[in-house]
CSV table of C-alpha atoms and ligand atoms in Angstrom, one decimal:
chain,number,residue,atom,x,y,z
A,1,UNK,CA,0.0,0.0,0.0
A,2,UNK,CA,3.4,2.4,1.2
A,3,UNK,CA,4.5,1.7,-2.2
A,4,UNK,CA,1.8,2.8,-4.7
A,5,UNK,CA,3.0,6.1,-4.9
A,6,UNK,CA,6.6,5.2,-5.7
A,7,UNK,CA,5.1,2.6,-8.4
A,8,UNK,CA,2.5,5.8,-9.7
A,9,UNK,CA,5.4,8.2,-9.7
A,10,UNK,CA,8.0,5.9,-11.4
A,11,UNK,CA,5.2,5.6,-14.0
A,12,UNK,CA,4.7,8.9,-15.0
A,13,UNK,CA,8.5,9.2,-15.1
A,14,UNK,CA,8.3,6.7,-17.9
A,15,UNK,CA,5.6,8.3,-19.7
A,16,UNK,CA,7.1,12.1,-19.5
A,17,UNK,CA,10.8,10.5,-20.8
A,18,UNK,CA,8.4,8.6,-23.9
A,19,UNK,CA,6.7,11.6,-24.3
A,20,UNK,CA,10.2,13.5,-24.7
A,21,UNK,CA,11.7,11.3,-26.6
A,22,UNK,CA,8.3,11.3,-29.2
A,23,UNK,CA,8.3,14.9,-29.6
A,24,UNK,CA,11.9,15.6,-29.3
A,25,UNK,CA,14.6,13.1,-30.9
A,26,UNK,CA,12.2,11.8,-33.4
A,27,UNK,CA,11.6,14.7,-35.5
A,28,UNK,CA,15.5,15.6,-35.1
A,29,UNK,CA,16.5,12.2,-37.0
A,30,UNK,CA,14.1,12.8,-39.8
A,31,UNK,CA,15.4,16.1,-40.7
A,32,UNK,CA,18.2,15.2,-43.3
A,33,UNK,CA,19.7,18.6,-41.9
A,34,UNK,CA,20.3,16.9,-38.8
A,35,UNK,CA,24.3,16.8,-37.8
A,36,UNK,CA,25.2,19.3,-40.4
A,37,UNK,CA,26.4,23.2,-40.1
A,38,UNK,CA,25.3,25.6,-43.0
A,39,UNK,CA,28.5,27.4,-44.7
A,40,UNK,CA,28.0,31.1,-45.2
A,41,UNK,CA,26.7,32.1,-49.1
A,42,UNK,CA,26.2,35.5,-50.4
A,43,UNK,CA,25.9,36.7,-54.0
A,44,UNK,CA,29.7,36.1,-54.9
A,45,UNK,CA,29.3,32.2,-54.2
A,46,UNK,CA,26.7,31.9,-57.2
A,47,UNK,CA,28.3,31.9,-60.8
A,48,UNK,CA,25.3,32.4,-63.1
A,49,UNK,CA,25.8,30.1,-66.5
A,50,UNK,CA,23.8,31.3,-69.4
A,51,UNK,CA,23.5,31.2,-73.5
A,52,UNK,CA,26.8,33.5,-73.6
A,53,UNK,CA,25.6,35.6,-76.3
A,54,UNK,CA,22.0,36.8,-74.0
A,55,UNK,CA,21.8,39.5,-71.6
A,56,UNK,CA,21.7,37.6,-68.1
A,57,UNK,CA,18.2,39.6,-67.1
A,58,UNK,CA,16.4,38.1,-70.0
A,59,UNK,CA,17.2,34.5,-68.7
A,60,UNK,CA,17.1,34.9,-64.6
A,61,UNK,CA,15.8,37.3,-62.0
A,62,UNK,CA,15.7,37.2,-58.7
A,63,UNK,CA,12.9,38.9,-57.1
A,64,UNK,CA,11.2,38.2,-53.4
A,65,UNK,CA,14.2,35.8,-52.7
A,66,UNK,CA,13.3,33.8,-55.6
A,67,UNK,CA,16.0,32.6,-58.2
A,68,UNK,CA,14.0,32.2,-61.6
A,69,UNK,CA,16.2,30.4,-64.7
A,70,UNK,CA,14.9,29.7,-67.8
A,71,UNK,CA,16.2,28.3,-70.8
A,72,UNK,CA,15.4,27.7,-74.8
A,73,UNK,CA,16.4,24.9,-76.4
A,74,UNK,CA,17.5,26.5,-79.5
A,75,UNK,CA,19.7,28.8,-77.2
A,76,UNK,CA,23.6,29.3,-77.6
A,77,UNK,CA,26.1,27.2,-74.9
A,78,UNK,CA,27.5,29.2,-72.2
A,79,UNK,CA,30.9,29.7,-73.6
A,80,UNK,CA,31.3,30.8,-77.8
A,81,UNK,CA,32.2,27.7,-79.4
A,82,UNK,CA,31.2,25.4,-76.5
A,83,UNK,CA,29.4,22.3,-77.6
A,84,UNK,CA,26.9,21.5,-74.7
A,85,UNK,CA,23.4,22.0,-74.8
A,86,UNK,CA,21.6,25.6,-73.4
A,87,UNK,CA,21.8,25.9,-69.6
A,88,UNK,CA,20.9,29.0,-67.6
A,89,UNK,CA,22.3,27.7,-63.9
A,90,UNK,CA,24.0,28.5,-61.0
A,91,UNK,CA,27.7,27.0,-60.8
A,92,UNK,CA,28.0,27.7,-56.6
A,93,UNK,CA,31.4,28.4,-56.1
A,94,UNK,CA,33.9,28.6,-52.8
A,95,UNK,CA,32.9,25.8,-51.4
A,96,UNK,CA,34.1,22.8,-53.8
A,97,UNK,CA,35.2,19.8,-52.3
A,98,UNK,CA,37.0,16.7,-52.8
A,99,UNK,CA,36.3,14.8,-49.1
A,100,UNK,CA,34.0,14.9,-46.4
A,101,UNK,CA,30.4,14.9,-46.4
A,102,UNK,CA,28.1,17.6,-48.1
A,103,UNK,CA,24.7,18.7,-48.2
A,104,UNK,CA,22.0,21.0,-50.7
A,105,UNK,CA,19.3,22.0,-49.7
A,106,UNK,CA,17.1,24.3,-51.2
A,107,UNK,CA,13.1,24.6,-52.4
A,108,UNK,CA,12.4,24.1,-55.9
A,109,UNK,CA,9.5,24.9,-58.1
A,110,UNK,CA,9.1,23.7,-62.1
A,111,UNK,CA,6.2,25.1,-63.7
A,112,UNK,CA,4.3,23.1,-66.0
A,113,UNK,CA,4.8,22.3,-69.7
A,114,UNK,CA,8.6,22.0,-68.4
A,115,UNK,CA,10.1,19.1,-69.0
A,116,UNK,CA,13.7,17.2,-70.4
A,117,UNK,CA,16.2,19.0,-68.1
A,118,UNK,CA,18.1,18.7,-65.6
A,119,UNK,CA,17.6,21.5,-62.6
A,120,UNK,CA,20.0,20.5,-59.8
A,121,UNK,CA,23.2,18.4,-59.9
A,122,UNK,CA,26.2,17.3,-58.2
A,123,UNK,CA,29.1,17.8,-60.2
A,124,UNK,CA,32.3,15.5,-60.9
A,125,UNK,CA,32.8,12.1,-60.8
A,126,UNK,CA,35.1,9.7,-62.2
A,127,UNK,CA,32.9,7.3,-64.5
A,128,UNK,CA,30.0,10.2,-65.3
A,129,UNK,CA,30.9,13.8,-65.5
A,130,UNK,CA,28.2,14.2,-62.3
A,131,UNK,CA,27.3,12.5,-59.2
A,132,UNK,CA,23.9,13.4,-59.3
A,133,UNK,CA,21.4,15.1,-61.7
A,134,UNK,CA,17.8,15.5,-60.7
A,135,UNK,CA,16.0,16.1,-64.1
A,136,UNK,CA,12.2,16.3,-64.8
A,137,UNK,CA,10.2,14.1,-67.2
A,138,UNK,CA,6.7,15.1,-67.6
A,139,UNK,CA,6.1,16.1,-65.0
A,140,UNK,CA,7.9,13.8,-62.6
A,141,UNK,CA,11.2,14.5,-61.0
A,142,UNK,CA,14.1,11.9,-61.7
A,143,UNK,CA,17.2,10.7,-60.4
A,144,UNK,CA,18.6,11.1,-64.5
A,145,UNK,CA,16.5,9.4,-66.2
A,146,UNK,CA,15.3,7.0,-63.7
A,147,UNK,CA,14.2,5.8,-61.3
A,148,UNK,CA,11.2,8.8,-60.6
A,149,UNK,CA,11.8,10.1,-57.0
A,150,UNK,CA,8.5,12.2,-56.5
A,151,UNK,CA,5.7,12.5,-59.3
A,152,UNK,CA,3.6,15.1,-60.1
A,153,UNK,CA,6.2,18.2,-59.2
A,154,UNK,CA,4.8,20.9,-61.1
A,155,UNK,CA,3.8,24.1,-60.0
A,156,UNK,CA,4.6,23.7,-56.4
A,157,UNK,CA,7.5,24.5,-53.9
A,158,UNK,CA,9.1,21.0,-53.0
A,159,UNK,CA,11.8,20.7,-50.5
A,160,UNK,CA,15.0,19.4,-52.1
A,161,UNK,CA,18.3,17.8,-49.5
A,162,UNK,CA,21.4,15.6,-51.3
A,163,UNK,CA,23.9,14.4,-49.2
A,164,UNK,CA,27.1,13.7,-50.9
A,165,UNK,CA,29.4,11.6,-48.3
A,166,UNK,CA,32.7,11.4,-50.6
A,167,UNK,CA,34.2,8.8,-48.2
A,168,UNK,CA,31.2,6.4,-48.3
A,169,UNK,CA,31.0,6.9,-51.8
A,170,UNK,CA,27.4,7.8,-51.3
A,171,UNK,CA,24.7,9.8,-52.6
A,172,UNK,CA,21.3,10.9,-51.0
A,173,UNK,CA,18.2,12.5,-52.2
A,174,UNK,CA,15.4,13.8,-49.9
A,175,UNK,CA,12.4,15.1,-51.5
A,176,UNK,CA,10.1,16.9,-48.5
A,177,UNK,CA,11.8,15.2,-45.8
A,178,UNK,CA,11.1,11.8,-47.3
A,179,UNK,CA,14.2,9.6,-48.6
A,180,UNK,CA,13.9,9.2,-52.1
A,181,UNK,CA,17.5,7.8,-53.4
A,182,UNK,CA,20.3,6.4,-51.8
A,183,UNK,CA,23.0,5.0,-54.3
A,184,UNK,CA,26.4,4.7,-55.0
A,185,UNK,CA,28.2,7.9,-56.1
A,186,UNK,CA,30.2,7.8,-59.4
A,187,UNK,CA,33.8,8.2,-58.0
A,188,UNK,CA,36.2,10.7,-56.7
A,189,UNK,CA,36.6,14.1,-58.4
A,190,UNK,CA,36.4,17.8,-57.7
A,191,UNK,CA,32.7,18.8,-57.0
A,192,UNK,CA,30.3,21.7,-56.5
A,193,UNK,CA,26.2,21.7,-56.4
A,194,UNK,CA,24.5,23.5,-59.5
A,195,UNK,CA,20.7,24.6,-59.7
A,196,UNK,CA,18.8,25.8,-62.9
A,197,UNK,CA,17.9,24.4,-66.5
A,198,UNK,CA,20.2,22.4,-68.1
A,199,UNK,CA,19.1,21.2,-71.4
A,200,UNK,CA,18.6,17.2,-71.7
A,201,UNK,CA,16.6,14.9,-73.8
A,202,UNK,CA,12.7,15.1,-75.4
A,203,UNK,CA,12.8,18.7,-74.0
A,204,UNK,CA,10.4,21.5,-73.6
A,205,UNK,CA,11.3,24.2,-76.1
A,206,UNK,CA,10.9,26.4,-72.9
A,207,UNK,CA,12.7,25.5,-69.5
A,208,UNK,CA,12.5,26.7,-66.0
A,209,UNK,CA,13.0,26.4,-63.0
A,210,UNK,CA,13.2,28.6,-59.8
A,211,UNK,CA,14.7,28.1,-56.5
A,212,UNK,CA,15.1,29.8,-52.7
A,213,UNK,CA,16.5,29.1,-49.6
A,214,UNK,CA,19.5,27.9,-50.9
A,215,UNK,CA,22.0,26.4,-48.5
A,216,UNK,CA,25.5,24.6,-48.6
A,217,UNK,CA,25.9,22.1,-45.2
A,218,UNK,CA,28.4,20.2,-44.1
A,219,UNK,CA,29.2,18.0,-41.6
B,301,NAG,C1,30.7,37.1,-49.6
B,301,NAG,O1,31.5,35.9,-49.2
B,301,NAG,C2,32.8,36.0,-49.6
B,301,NAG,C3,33.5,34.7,-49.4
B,301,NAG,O2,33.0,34.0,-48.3
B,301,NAG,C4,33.5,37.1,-48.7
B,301,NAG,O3,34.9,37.2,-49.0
B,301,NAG,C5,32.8,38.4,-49.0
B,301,NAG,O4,33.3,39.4,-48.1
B,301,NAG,C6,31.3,38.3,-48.8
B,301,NAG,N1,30.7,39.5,-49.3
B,301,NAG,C7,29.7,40.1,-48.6
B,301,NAG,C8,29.1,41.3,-49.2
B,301,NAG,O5,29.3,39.7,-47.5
B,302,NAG,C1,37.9,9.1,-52.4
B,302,NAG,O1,38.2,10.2,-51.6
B,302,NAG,C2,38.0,9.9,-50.2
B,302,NAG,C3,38.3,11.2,-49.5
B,302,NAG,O2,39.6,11.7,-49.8
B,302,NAG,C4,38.9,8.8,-49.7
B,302,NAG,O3,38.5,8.5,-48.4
B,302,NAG,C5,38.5,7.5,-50.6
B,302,NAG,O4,39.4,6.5,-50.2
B,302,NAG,C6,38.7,7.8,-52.1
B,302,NAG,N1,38.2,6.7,-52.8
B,302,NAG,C7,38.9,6.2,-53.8
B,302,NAG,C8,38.2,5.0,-54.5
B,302,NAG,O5,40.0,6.6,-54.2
B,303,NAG,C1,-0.4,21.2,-67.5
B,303,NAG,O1,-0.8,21.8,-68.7
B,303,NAG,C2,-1.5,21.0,-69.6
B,303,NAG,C3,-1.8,21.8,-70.9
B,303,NAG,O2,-2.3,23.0,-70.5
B,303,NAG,C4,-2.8,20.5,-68.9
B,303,NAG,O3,-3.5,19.6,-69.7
B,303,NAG,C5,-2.4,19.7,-67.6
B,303,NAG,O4,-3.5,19.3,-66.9
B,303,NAG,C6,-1.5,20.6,-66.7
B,303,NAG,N1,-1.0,19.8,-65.6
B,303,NAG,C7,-1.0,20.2,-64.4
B,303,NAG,C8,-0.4,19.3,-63.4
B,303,NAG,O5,-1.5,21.3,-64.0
B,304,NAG,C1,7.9,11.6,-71.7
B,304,NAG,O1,6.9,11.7,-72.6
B,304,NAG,C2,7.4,11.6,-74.0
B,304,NAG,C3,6.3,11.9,-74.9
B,304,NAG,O2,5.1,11.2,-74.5
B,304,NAG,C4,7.9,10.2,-74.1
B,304,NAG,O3,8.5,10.0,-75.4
B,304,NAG,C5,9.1,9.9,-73.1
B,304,NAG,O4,9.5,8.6,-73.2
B,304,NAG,C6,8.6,10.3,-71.7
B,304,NAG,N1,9.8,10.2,-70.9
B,304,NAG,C7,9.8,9.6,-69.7
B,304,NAG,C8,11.1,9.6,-69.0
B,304,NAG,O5,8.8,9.2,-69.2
B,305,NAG,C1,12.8,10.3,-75.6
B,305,NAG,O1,11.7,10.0,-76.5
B,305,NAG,C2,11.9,8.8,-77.2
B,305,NAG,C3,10.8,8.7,-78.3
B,305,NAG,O2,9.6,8.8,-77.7
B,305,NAG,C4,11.9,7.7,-76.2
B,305,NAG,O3,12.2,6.4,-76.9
B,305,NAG,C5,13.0,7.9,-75.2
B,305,NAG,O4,13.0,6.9,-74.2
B,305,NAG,C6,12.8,9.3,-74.6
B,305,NAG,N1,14.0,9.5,-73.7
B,305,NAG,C7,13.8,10.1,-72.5
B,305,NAG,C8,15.1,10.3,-71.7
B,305,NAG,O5,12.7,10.4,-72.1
């Protein structure tokens, strides 16, 4: 009889530490951010890439925080006498890496009718000339050409995080939180993250795509 209010109180111990560790650690390991420190970025670390022979303003804006690339596919390269298809992107620069473990993360939007590009990658490797492209298909977004990580992507904001652990020769891809890819990466290289419209197959003769929040992690 003494004991009943030990046993009640050891109880609701219990239940208080479940209930912390519910609504506390949980939600901590599902964030892909988890672990990782943001690097600073400012306007110098973004390298806009566009058909070299267009004014950049007629190809991207940025206006209420919001990055906005576009692209035609009968566009010029980004360098005279360059030989790869039209891109309007970001190359971020200052922050390219050969070790440790990176993260992007950023919010994306493609709007409709968009479609045969690529609008984020990973560049370098050793076998592909990226680790990681994410493209859209009609209107699906792809890890290249397959396998689709998250249908039905246009006209909203989606949450984009890639980790990039050079050491584990790993890449990630979170789409809203939700862990989309994990594959091998495609070797050792110099890389740095890029965002826009790069030009791919079966393409839109119009391309874009816009982005904000735009960070660089690491661990
Ligand atoms: C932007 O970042 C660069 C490199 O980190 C730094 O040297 C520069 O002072 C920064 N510029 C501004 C305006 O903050
Ligand atoms: C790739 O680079 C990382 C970091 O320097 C290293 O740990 C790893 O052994 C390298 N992998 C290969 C296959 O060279
Ligand atoms: C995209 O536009 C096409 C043509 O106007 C329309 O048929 C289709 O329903 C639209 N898709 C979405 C997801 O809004
Ligand atoms: C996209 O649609 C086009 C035209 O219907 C088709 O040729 C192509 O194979 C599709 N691509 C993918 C990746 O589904
Ligand atoms: C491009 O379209 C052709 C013809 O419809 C199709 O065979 C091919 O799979 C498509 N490629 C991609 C990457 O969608």
């Amino acid at each position: 009889m003494v004991l009943l209010p030990v046993v009640y109180l050891s109880l609701m111990q219990f239940i208080l530490q479940k209930t912390a560790l519910c609504s506390c650690v949980f939600p901590a390991i599902l964030d892909p951010t988890h672990g990782f420190s943001s690097v600073p970025l400012n306007n110098s670390n973004f390298l806009l890439q566009k058909p070299y022979n267009i004014p950049a303003h007629e190809r991207y804006s940025f206006v209420d925080g919001v990055h906005r690339f576009s692209v035609y596919n009968t566009d010029k390269p980004h360098t005279p006498g360059g030989t790869t298809r039209p891109r309007t992107e970001f190359r971020i620069t200052g922050y390219d890496y050969t070790s440790g473990v990176w993260q992007f993360e950023g919010y994306g939007y493609v709007p409709n009718g968009t479609t045969g590009v690529a609008i984020m990658q990973v560049f370098g490797g050793k076998t592909l000339s990226t680790t990681l492209q994410f493209r859209v298909y009609n209107g699906s977004l792809t890890y290249y050409t397959s396998p689709v990580l998250e249908e039905n992507i246009y006209d909203r904001w989606f949450r984009a995080n890639v980790i990039h652990d050079v050491g584990a020769a790993t890449v990630m891809a979170y789409i809203d939180g939700v862990l989309k890819y994990q594959g091998p990466d495609h070797g050792n290289d110099t890389h740095y993250f890029k965002i826009g419209v790069y030009t791919q197959h079966n393409e839109s003769h119009y391309m874009e795509s816009r982005w904000k929040d735009i960070k660089i992690l690491r661990k």
